[in-house]
Short mmCIF file of C-alpha atoms and ligand atoms in Angstrom, two decimals:
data_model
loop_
_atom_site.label_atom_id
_atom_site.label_comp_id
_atom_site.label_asym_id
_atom_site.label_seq_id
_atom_site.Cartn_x
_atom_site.Cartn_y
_atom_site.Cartn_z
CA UNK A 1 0.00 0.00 0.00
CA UNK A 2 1.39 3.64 -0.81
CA UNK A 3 -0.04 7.07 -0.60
CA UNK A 4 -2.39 8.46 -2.93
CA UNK A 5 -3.05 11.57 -3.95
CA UNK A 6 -4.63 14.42 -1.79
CA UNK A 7 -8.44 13.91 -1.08
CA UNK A 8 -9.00 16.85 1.08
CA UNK A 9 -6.18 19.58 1.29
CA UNK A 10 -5.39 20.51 5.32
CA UNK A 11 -6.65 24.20 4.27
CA UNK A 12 -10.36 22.91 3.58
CA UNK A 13 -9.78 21.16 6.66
CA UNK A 14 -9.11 23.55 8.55
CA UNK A 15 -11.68 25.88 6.87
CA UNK A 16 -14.45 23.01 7.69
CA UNK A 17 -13.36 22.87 10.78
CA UNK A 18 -13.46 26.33 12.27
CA UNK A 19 -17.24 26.05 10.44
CA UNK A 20 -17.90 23.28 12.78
CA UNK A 21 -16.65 24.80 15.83
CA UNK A 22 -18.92 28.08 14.97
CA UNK A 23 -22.03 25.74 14.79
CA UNK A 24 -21.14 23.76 18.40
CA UNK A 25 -20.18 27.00 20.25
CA UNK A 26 -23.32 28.38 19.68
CA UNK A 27 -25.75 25.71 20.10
CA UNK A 28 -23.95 24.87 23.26
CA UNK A 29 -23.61 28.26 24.65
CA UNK A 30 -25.71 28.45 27.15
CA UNK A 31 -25.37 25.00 28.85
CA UNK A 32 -24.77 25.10 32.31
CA UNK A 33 -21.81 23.00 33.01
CA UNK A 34 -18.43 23.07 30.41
CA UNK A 35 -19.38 20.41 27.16
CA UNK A 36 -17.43 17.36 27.40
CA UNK A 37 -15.63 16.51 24.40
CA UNK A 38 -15.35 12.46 23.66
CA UNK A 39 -12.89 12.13 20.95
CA UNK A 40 -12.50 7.87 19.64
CA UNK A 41 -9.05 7.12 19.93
CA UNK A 42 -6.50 7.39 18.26
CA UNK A 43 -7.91 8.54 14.95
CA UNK A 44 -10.00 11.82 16.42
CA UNK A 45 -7.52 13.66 18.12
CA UNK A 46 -6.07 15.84 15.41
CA UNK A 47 -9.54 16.42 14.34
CA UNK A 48 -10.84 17.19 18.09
CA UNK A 49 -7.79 18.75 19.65
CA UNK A 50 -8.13 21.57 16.13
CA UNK A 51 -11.83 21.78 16.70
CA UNK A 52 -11.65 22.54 20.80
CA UNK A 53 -9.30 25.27 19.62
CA UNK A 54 -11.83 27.34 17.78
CA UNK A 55 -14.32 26.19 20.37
CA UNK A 56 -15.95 29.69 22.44
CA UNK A 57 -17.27 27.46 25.07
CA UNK A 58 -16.01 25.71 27.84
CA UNK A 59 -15.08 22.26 27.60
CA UNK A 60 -13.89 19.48 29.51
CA UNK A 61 -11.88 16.09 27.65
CA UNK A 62 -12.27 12.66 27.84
CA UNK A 63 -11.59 9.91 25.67
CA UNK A 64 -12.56 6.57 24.56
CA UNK A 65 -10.89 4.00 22.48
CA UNK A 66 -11.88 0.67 20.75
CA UNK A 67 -10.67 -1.36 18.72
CA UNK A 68 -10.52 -1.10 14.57
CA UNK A 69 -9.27 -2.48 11.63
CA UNK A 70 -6.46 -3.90 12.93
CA UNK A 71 -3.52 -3.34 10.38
CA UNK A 72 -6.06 -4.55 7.66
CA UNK A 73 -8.48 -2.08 5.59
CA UNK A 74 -11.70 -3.80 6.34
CA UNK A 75 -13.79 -3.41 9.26
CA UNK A 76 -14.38 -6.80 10.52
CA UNK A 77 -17.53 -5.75 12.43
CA UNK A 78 -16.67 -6.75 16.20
CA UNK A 79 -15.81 -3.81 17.78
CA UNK A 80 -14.34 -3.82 21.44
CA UNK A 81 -13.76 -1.20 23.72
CA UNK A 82 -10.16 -0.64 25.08
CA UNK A 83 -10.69 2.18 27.21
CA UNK A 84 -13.93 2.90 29.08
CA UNK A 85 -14.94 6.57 29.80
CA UNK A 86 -13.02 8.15 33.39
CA UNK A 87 -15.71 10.91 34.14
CA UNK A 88 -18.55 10.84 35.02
CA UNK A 89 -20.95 11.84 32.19
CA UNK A 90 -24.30 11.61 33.65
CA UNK A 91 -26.78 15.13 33.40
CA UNK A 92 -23.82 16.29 31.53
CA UNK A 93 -23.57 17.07 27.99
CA UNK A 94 -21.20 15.23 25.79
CA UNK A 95 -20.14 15.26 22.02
CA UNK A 96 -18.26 12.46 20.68
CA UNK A 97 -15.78 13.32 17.74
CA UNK A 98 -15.01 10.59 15.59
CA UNK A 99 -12.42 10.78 12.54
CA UNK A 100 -14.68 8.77 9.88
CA UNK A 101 -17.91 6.70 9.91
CA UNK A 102 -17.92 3.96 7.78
CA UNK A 103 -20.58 1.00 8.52
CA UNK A 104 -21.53 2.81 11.63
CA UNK A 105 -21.04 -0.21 13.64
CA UNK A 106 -18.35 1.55 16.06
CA UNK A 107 -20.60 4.73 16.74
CA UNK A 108 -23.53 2.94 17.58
CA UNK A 109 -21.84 0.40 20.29
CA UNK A 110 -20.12 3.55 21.29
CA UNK A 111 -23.35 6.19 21.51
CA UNK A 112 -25.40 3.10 23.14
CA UNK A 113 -22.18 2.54 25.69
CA UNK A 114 -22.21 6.19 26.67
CA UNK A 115 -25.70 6.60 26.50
CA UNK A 116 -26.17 3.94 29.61
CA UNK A 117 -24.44 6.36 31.27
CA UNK A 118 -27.25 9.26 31.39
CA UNK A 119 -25.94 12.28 30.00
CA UNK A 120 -27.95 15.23 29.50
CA UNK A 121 -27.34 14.87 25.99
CA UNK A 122 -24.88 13.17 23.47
CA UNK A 123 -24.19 14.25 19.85
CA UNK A 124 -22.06 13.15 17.13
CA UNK A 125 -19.81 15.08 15.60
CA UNK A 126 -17.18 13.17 12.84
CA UNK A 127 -14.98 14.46 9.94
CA UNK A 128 -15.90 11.94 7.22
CA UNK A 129 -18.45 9.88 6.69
CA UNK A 130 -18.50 7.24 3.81
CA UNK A 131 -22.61 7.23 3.64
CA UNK A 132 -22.56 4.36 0.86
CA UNK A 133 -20.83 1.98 3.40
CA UNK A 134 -23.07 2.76 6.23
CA UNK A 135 -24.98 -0.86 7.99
CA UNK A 136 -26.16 1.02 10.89
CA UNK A 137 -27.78 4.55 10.68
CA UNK A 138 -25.80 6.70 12.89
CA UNK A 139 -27.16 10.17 14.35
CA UNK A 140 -24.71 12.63 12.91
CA UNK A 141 -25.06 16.19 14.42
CA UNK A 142 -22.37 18.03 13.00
CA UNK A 143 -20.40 16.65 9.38
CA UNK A 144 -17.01 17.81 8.16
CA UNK A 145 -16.86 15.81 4.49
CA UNK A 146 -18.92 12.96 2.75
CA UNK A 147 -16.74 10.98 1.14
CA UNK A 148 -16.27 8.76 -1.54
CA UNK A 149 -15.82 4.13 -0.65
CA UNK A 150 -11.97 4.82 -0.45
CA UNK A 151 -9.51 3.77 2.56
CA UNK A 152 -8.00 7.13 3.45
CA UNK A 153 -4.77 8.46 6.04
CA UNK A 154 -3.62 11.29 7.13
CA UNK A 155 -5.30 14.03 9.64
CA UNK A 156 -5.03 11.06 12.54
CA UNK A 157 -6.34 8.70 10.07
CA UNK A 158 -3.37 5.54 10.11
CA UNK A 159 -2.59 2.32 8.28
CA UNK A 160 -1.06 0.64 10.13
CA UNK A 161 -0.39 3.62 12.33
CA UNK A 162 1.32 5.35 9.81
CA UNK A 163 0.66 8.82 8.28
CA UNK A 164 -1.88 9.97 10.93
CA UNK A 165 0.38 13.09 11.39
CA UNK A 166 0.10 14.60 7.93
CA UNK A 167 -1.99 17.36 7.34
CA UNK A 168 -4.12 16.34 4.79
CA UNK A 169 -6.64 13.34 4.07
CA UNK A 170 -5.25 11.39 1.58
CA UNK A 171 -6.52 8.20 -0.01
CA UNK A 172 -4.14 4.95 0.45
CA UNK A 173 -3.51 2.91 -2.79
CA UNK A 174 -2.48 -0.56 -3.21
P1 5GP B 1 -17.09 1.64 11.20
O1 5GP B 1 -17.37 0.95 12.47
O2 5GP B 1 -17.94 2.88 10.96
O3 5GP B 1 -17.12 0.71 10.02
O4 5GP B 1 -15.58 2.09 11.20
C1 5GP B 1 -15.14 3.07 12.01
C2 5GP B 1 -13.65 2.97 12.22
O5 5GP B 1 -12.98 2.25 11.16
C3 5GP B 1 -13.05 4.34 12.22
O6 5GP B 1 -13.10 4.93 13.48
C4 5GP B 1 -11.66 4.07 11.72
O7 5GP B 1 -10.85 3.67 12.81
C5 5GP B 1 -11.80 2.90 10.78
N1 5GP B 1 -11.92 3.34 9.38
C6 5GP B 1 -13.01 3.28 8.58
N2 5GP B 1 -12.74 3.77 7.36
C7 5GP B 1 -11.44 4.12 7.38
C8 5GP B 1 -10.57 4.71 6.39
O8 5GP B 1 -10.92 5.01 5.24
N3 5GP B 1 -9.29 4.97 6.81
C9 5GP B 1 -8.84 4.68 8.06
N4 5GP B 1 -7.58 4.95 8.32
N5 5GP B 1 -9.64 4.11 9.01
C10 5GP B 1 -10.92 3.85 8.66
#
């Protein structure tokens, strides 16, 4: 596998991104306690580390990781979490940042995970989403990109936990 060329340049990202913050600062200003951000590890924290940057509001971190792809490119459907939440998210309200949706099947065991744990309210807020791949409809709040069925790196995004530190979203190609 090798890198392809540029999907998504790291100034549209950035662009997108500061469009996304605008939207979640002010639908979340006037919440009474500081919005928790829930970024998926690894592959969200470019994404939510830029995005909490342009953020007006107050906002607290915690983080959640499960397992993925492996060092394959195809989701093999059991997803397993790795690292539980460590605050406690209940009356409180939380937006979980995900890098790319794919089949879905990671968001919802995540959202339903969280969920049980009685926030106020919980919203999804991702990067990409590849709608033509999608098996389980996922509640997206706030979208960066729809994208096309490609595997893609950069902007967290690994193979193989390469290239997640390059700027822009790239596809992979065999
Ligand atoms: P889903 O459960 O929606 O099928 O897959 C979600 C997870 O699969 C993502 O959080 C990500 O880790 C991984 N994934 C899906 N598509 C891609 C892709 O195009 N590139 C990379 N690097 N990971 C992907």
């Amino acid at each position: 596998m090798k890198l392809g060329p540029e999907l998504i340049s790291g100034d549209a990202i950035q662009q997108r991104v500061r469009e996304l913050a605008a939207d979640i600062s002010r639908d979340y200003a006037s919440i009474p306690k500081p919005l928790i951000l829930l970024p998926v590890l690894k592959g969200s924290v470019c994404f939510a580390t830029d995005l909490s940057r342009s953020l007006t509001v107050p906002v607290n971190f915690d983080y959640v990781a499960v397992s993925s792809y492996g060092s394959g490119t195809e989701s093999t459907g059991h997803v397993q979490l790795l690292k539980d939440l460590t605050m406690d998210v209940a009356g409180r309200d939380v937006l979980m940042v995900e890098d790319i949706i794919d089949t879905g099947l990671t968001t919802s065991f995540l959202f339903e995970h969280v969920r049980r744990h009685g926030p106020a309210s919980l919203k999804l807020c991702v990067l990409l989403n590849k709608e033509e791949r999608r098996v389980t409809p996922v509640p997206i709040a706030y979208k960066g990109f729809d994208i096309p069925n490609a595997f893609v790196v950069g902007y967290g995004l690994d193979y193989d936990e390469l290239y997640r530190n390059l700027t822009a979203v790239h596809i992979l190609e065999p």
